[in-house]
Coordinates of C-alpha atoms and ligand atoms in Angstrom, one line a residue:
M1 CA 7.2 -36.5 4.1
N2 CA 9.2 -33.6 5.8
L3 CA 8.8 -30.2 4.9
P4 CA 11.6 -28.8 2.7
A5 CA 14.6 -27.4 4.4
W6 CA 13.7 -23.9 3.1
V7 CA 10.7 -23.8 5.3
E8 CA 11.9 -22.0 8.5
R9 CA 10.1 -22.9 11.8
H10 CA 9.1 -20.3 14.5
A11 CA 10.5 -17.6 12.3
D12 CA 10.7 -14.0 13.8
L13 CA 8.7 -11.5 12.2
S14 CA 9.6 -8.6 14.2
S15 CA 12.1 -7.4 11.6
R16 CA 9.7 -8.1 8.6
N17 CA 7.0 -5.7 9.4
T18 CA 7.7 -2.0 9.2
L19 CA 5.8 -1.3 12.4
A20 CA 8.3 -3.4 14.2
L21 CA 5.7 -5.4 16.2
P22 CA 6.7 -8.7 17.8
G23 CA 5.3 -12.1 16.6
R24 CA 6.6 -15.3 15.1
A25 CA 5.2 -17.3 12.5
A26 CA 4.8 -21.1 12.8
L27 CA 6.1 -21.6 9.3
Y28 CA 7.9 -19.3 7.0
A29 CA 9.3 -19.5 3.3
D30 CA 11.1 -17.3 1.0
I31 CA 9.5 -17.7 -2.4
T32 CA 11.8 -17.3 -5.3
D33 CA 10.2 -19.9 -7.8
A34 CA 6.4 -20.9 -8.4
A35 CA 7.6 -24.4 -8.2
Q36 CA 7.9 -24.0 -4.4
L37 CA 4.3 -22.8 -4.1
A38 CA 3.1 -25.9 -6.3
L39 CA 5.2 -28.0 -3.5
L40 CA 3.9 -26.4 -0.5
R41 CA 0.4 -26.6 -2.2
E42 CA 0.4 -30.2 -2.4
H43 CA 2.4 -30.9 0.8
P44 CA 0.2 -33.5 3.1
M45 CA 1.4 -31.7 6.3
L46 CA 0.2 -28.3 5.0
A47 CA -3.2 -29.4 4.0
R48 CA -5.0 -27.4 6.5
T49 CA -2.6 -24.6 7.4
R50 CA -3.5 -21.1 7.2
R51 CA -1.5 -19.1 4.8
F52 CA -0.6 -15.6 4.6
V53 CA 1.3 -13.8 1.8
L54 CA 4.0 -11.4 2.9
G55 CA 5.7 -8.7 0.5
G56 CA 7.6 -6.0 2.2
G57 CA 5.4 -6.0 5.5
S58 CA 4.6 -2.3 5.3
N59 CA 0.9 -2.5 5.2
L60 CA 0.8 -5.0 8.2
V61 CA -0.2 -4.9 11.9
L62 CA 1.0 -8.2 13.3
D63 CA -1.3 -9.2 16.3
G64 CA 1.1 -11.8 18.1
D65 CA 2.1 -15.1 16.7
F66 CA 0.7 -16.4 13.4
D67 CA -0.1 -20.1 13.6
G68 CA 0.3 -20.8 10.0
L69 CA 2.4 -20.6 6.9
V70 CA 4.0 -17.2 5.6
L71 CA 4.8 -17.1 2.0
H72 CA 7.2 -14.4 1.6
V73 CA 7.5 -13.4 -2.0
A74 CA 11.1 -12.9 -2.8
N75 CA 11.7 -13.6 -6.7
R76 CA 13.6 -10.9 -8.4
G77 CA 14.0 -9.5 -12.1
R78 CA 12.8 -6.7 -14.2
R79 CA 12.7 -6.0 -17.7
L80 CA 11.2 -4.1 -20.7
V81 CA 9.0 -6.7 -22.3
A82 CA 7.4 -4.7 -25.3
E83 CA 7.0 -1.4 -26.8
D84 CA 4.4 0.0 -29.0
A85 CA 3.6 3.3 -30.6
D86 CA 1.8 4.7 -27.4
A87 CA 3.7 3.0 -24.6
W88 CA 6.6 0.9 -22.9
Y89 CA 5.4 -2.5 -21.2
V90 CA 7.7 -3.0 -18.3
N91 CA 7.5 -6.4 -16.2
A92 CA 8.9 -6.8 -12.6
A93 CA 8.8 -9.8 -10.4
G94 CA 6.6 -9.6 -7.3
G95 CA 9.4 -9.7 -4.9
E96 CA 11.2 -6.4 -6.2
S97 CA 11.3 -3.4 -3.9
W98 CA 8.8 -1.0 -5.2
H99 CA 11.0 2.3 -4.7
P100 CA 14.0 1.1 -6.4
F101 CA 11.8 -0.4 -9.3
V102 CA 10.4 3.0 -9.9
L103 CA 13.9 4.8 -9.9
W104 CA 14.9 2.1 -12.3
T105 CA 12.1 2.9 -14.7
L106 CA 12.9 6.7 -14.5
E107 CA 16.4 6.2 -15.0
N108 CA 15.6 4.2 -18.3
G109 CA 13.6 7.4 -19.5
W110 CA 10.1 5.5 -18.9
G111 CA 8.0 8.2 -17.1
G112 CA 4.7 7.3 -15.5
L113 CA 5.2 6.0 -12.1
E114 CA 7.0 9.1 -10.6
N115 CA 4.1 10.3 -8.3
L116 CA 4.4 6.8 -6.6
V117 CA 8.1 7.1 -5.6
L118 CA 9.2 6.1 -1.9
I119 CA 6.1 4.3 -1.3
P120 CA 7.3 1.3 1.0
G121 CA 6.7 -2.2 -0.1
T122 CA 7.1 -4.6 -3.1
V123 CA 5.9 -4.7 -6.6
G124 CA 3.7 -7.7 -6.0
A125 CA 1.9 -6.0 -3.2
S126 CA 1.3 -2.7 -5.3
P127 CA -1.8 -4.0 -6.9
V128 CA -3.5 -5.5 -3.8
Q129 CA -4.3 -2.2 -2.2
N130 CA -4.1 -0.4 -5.7
I131 CA -1.3 1.9 -4.0
G132 CA -1.8 5.7 -4.7
A133 CA -0.2 9.0 -4.1
Y134 CA -0.5 12.5 -5.4
G135 CA -3.1 12.1 -7.9
L136 CA -2.0 8.9 -9.4
E137 CA -2.8 5.3 -8.5
L138 CA -1.4 1.9 -9.8
A139 CA -4.6 1.3 -11.8
D140 CA -3.6 4.2 -14.0
R141 CA -0.3 2.5 -15.1
F142 CA -1.4 -1.3 -14.7
H143 CA -1.3 -3.7 -17.6
S144 CA -1.6 -7.3 -16.3
L145 CA 0.0 -9.6 -13.6
T146 CA 0.5 -13.2 -13.1
A147 CA -0.7 -14.8 -9.8
F148 CA -0.1 -18.4 -8.8
D149 CA -3.5 -19.8 -7.5
M150 CA -3.0 -21.8 -4.4
A151 CA -6.5 -23.3 -4.8
T152 CA -6.0 -24.7 -8.1
G153 CA -2.3 -24.8 -8.7
A154 CA -2.5 -22.9 -11.9
A155 CA -0.7 -19.5 -12.9
V156 CA -3.5 -17.1 -13.7
R157 CA -3.0 -13.9 -15.8
F158 CA -5.1 -10.8 -14.5
E159 CA -6.0 -7.9 -16.9
R160 CA -6.5 -4.8 -15.8
N161 CA -10.6 -5.4 -15.5
D162 CA -10.2 -8.5 -13.8
C163 CA -8.5 -6.9 -10.9
R164 CA -11.6 -4.7 -10.1
F165 CA -9.5 -1.9 -8.9
A166 CA -11.2 0.8 -6.7
Y167 CA -9.9 3.3 -4.2
R168 CA -7.0 1.7 -2.5
D169 CA -8.7 -1.8 -3.1
S170 CA -8.8 -4.6 -5.5
I171 CA -10.0 -8.2 -6.0
F172 CA -7.0 -9.4 -4.1
K173 CA -8.4 -7.6 -0.9
R174 CA -11.9 -8.3 -1.2
D175 CA -13.6 -11.0 0.8
G176 CA -10.6 -11.8 2.8
Q177 CA -8.7 -13.2 -0.1
H178 CA -5.4 -11.6 1.1
L179 CA -6.1 -13.4 4.4
E180 CA -6.7 -16.9 2.8
G181 CA -3.5 -16.5 0.9
R182 CA -5.1 -17.6 -2.3
Y183 CA -3.5 -15.6 -4.9
V184 CA 0.4 -15.3 -5.0
I185 CA 1.3 -12.4 -7.3
T186 CA 4.6 -13.5 -8.8
D187 CA 5.0 -10.7 -11.4
V188 CA 3.4 -7.2 -12.7
T189 CA 3.5 -5.5 -16.0
F190 CA 3.1 -1.8 -16.3
R191 CA 2.0 0.3 -19.2
L192 CA 4.1 3.3 -19.4
P193 CA 2.8 6.0 -21.7
K194 CA 4.9 7.7 -24.4
N195 CA 2.8 10.8 -24.6
W196 CA 3.6 11.5 -20.8
L197 CA 2.1 14.4 -18.9
P198 CA 2.8 15.5 -15.5
I199 CA 0.4 15.1 -12.6
T200 CA 0.9 18.1 -10.4
R201 CA -2.7 19.0 -9.3
Y202 CA -2.0 18.0 -5.6
G203 CA -1.1 21.3 -3.7
D204 CA 2.1 19.8 -2.3
V205 CA 3.6 18.8 -5.4
A206 CA 2.6 22.0 -7.3
A207 CA 4.2 24.2 -4.4
E208 CA 7.3 22.0 -4.3
L209 CA 7.9 22.5 -8.1
D210 CA 7.0 26.1 -7.8
A211 CA 9.7 26.4 -5.1
H212 CA 12.2 25.3 -7.6
K213 CA 10.9 27.3 -10.4
T214 CA 10.2 24.2 -12.4
K215 CA 7.6 25.2 -15.2
A216 CA 7.6 22.0 -17.4
P217 CA 8.7 19.3 -15.0
S218 CA 10.4 16.0 -16.4
P219 CA 9.1 12.8 -14.8
Q220 CA 12.6 12.7 -12.8
Q221 CA 11.6 16.4 -11.4
V222 CA 8.2 15.3 -10.3
A223 CA 10.0 12.2 -8.7
E224 CA 12.4 14.6 -6.8
A225 CA 9.5 17.0 -5.6
V226 CA 7.5 13.8 -4.4
I227 CA 10.7 12.5 -2.5
A228 CA 11.4 15.8 -0.9
I229 CA 7.7 16.2 0.3
R230 CA 7.6 12.7 1.4
Q231 CA 10.9 13.0 3.4
R232 CA 9.6 16.2 4.9
K233 CA 6.4 14.7 6.1
L234 CA 6.8 11.0 6.7
P235 CA 8.8 9.2 9.1
D236 CA 11.5 6.7 7.9
P237 CA 10.3 3.3 9.1
E238 CA 13.8 2.5 9.9
L239 CA 14.1 5.1 12.4
L240 CA 10.5 5.3 13.6
P241 CA 8.5 2.2 12.5
N242 CA 5.3 2.8 11.0
A243 CA 2.8 1.4 8.1
G244 CA 2.2 4.6 6.2
S245 CA -1.3 6.1 6.3
F246 CA -3.0 4.1 8.8
F247 CA -6.6 5.0 8.0
Q248 CA -8.4 5.3 4.4
N249 CA -9.7 8.6 3.7
P250 CA -13.6 8.2 4.3
I251 CA -15.7 8.6 1.4
V252 CA -19.3 9.9 2.3
D253 CA -22.6 10.5 0.5
A254 CA -23.3 14.1 -0.6
E255 CA -25.8 14.8 2.0
S256 CA -23.7 13.5 4.9
A257 CA -20.8 15.7 3.4
R258 CA -23.3 18.8 3.1
N259 CA -24.3 18.2 6.9
L260 CA -20.7 18.0 7.8
F261 CA -19.7 21.2 6.0
A262 CA -22.4 23.2 7.9
L263 CA -20.7 22.3 11.2
H264 CA -17.3 22.4 9.9
P265 CA -16.8 24.7 7.1
R266 CA -12.9 24.4 7.0
M267 CA -13.2 20.7 6.5
P268 CA -11.2 19.6 3.4
H269 CA -13.2 17.7 0.8
Y270 CA -12.8 16.3 -2.7
P271 CA -15.8 15.5 -4.8
Q272 CA -15.7 12.2 -6.4
A273 CA -16.9 11.1 -10.0
D274 CA -19.9 9.4 -8.5
G275 CA -21.3 12.2 -6.4
R276 CA -19.7 11.1 -3.1
V277 CA -17.3 13.0 -1.4
K278 CA -13.9 12.2 0.0
L279 CA -12.8 13.6 3.4
A280 CA -9.0 13.8 4.8
A281 CA -8.7 11.6 7.6
G282 CA -5.5 13.1 8.5
W283 CA -7.4 16.4 9.1
L284 CA -10.2 14.6 11.1
I285 CA -7.6 13.0 13.3
E286 CA -5.7 16.2 13.9
Q287 CA -9.0 18.0 14.9
A288 CA -9.7 15.4 17.2
G289 CA -6.7 16.1 18.9
W290 CA -4.7 13.3 18.0
K291 CA -1.7 14.8 16.0
G292 CA 1.4 14.1 18.0
R293 CA -0.6 12.4 20.8
S294 CA 0.1 9.0 22.1
L295 CA -1.4 6.2 24.1
G296 CA 1.3 4.1 25.6
P297 CA 3.9 3.3 23.1
V298 CA 1.9 4.0 20.1
G299 CA 1.3 7.7 18.7
M300 CA -0.2 9.5 15.6
Y301 CA 3.0 11.1 14.1
E302 CA 3.6 14.9 15.0
K303 CA 4.2 16.1 11.3
Q304 CA 1.3 13.8 9.7
A305 CA -1.7 12.6 11.9
L306 CA -2.6 9.9 9.4
V307 CA 0.6 7.8 10.4
L308 CA 0.6 5.6 13.4
V309 CA 4.0 5.2 14.9
N310 CA 5.6 2.6 17.3
Q311 CA 7.8 4.7 19.5
G312 CA 9.4 1.6 20.8
G313 CA 8.4 -1.8 22.2
A314 CA 4.6 -1.7 21.1
T315 CA 2.8 -4.7 20.4
G316 CA -0.3 -5.6 18.1
T317 CA -2.5 -5.0 21.4
D318 CA -1.0 -1.5 21.9
V319 CA -1.7 -0.6 18.2
R320 CA -5.3 -1.9 18.3
R321 CA -5.9 0.0 21.7
A322 CA -4.5 3.4 20.2
M323 CA -6.5 2.8 16.8
E324 CA -9.6 2.2 18.7
A325 CA -9.2 5.4 20.8
V326 CA -8.6 7.6 17.5
R327 CA -11.8 5.9 15.9
T328 CA -13.7 6.7 19.1
E329 CA -12.7 10.4 19.2
V330 CA -13.3 11.1 15.5
S331 CA -16.6 9.2 15.5
T332 CA -17.7 11.3 18.5
R333 CA -16.7 14.4 17.0
F334 CA -17.7 14.1 13.6
G335 CA -19.7 10.9 13.3
V336 CA -17.3 9.4 10.7
Q337 CA -16.2 5.8 11.1
L338 CA -12.5 5.6 10.2
V339 CA -11.4 2.3 8.6
P340 CA -7.8 1.0 9.1
E341 CA -5.6 0.6 5.9
P342 CA -3.3 -2.2 7.2
V343 CA -4.1 -5.8 7.2
F344 CA -4.2 -7.5 10.7
L345 CA -2.8 -10.8 10.9
Ligands
LIG1 P1 -2.4 15.9 2.1 O1 -1.9 16.6 0.9 O2 -2.3 16.2 3.4 O3 -4.0 15.7 1.6 C1 -4.8 15.0 2.6 C2 -5.7 14.0 1.7 O4 -6.5 14.9 0.9 C3 -4.8 13.3 0.9 O5 -4.8 11.9 1.4 C4 -5.5 13.2 -0.4 O6 -6.3 12.0 -0.8 C5 -6.5 14.3 -0.4 N1 -6.0 15.3 -1.4 C6 -5.3 16.5 -1.4 N2 -5.3 17.2 -2.5 C7 -6.2 16.5 -3.2 C8 -6.4 16.8 -4.6 N3 -6.0 17.8 -5.4 N4 -7.5 16.0 -5.2 C9 -8.0 15.0 -4.6 N5 -7.6 14.7 -3.3 C10 -6.7 15.5 -2.8 O7 -2.1 14.3 1.9 P2 -0.8 13.5 2.4 O8 -1.6 12.8 3.5 O9 0.4 14.5 2.7 O10 -0.6 12.6 1.4 C11 -0.2 12.9 0.2 C12 -0.7 11.9 -0.9 O11 0.2 10.6 -0.7 C13 -1.9 11.3 -0.8 O12 -2.3 11.0 -2.3 C14 -1.8 10.0 0.0 O13 -2.9 9.0 -0.1 C15 -0.5 9.5 -0.4 N6 0.3 8.6 0.7 C16 -0.3 7.4 1.0 C17 0.2 6.7 2.1 C18 -0.2 5.4 2.3 O14 0.3 4.5 3.2 N7 -1.4 4.9 1.7 C19 1.2 7.3 2.9 C20 1.4 8.6 2.5 C21 1.0 9.3 1.5 P3 -5.6 10.9 -1.5 O15 -5.1 9.9 -0.6 O16 -6.8 10.1 -2.1 O17 -4.8 11.1 -2.7

């Protein structure tokens, strides 16, 4: 039994990851229908083949060739599915690009996702790491999702609590689930509140709105402010390949935080509800001397030290080398272990 014609062999992935790292997938399929997943799941030639679910490739470090099957979620569609007194419920296919989807909700007058504009990637990838920016995270607006379970062949619905959302984390990331390619998220439903309030507590957002003398901003105006900030600080992957924030912001216990402030009184810190304290990874990297510094073809971006950039011709090995150098210097200087945000394949 041959593989279906829509399964590509030796597929070049270099243009399918925003860090533009070289690598090929032994097998690659654009998934526009769950029936394709059912077929691949049962195919005898694929019984022992490793799988990886790919969205926009914006949170991925490709470490050479992948000797498995890449499932690229490419289904499309978005619609208002319900409305009640408190909210609009909007559903989008996993393969929809995130940013145009957010703009579409705003054009329709449904505020709620505006702080998350311009995040690269797809709708289907957004719950995996519970994307967040400027005081809002996906979990705040999430209603439910559908995933195809490659282990059982069933379509499974996940409500908010089932996803076990945490800081840039979810059940889909835990225990290597994303590396096993078990759940393929085919659509996501968002709950967008009718009693919308702007979230402007992040300094950059407040300053941008102030600069335009915007006192009571609309969702559209918050979106414009976030777009302006992001365009100033973050490199466009089309021009300078990158995967957004490369390290997670470390969260340390209160005692470690106190010890750190005693030594570094200017260190930015954000107390969490559970008593722990979030540190700014970008600040730690900058203080360790890595802002705008490179190792071979890989560097930490000159305007935002948290973003690792491929300055041209880098491989996954180059990225690992630079990542380890940054981690070592931050650890030596602050005793804090940085954890990378992207997935390594
Ligand atoms: P920033 O303003 O330079 O601040 C550095 C860090 O401090 C941020 O990462 C943020 O944590 C935290 N922070 C700042 N103000 C805060 C407040 N009022 N309350 C709690 N925490 C605060 O940050 P930035 O690097 O320019 O990023 C701005 C926002 O966009 C952040 O939310 C960031 O996560 C998000 N972003 C995410 C990515 C990605 O790839 N994941 C890429 C670019 C930007 P948090 O990260 O927890 O918000």
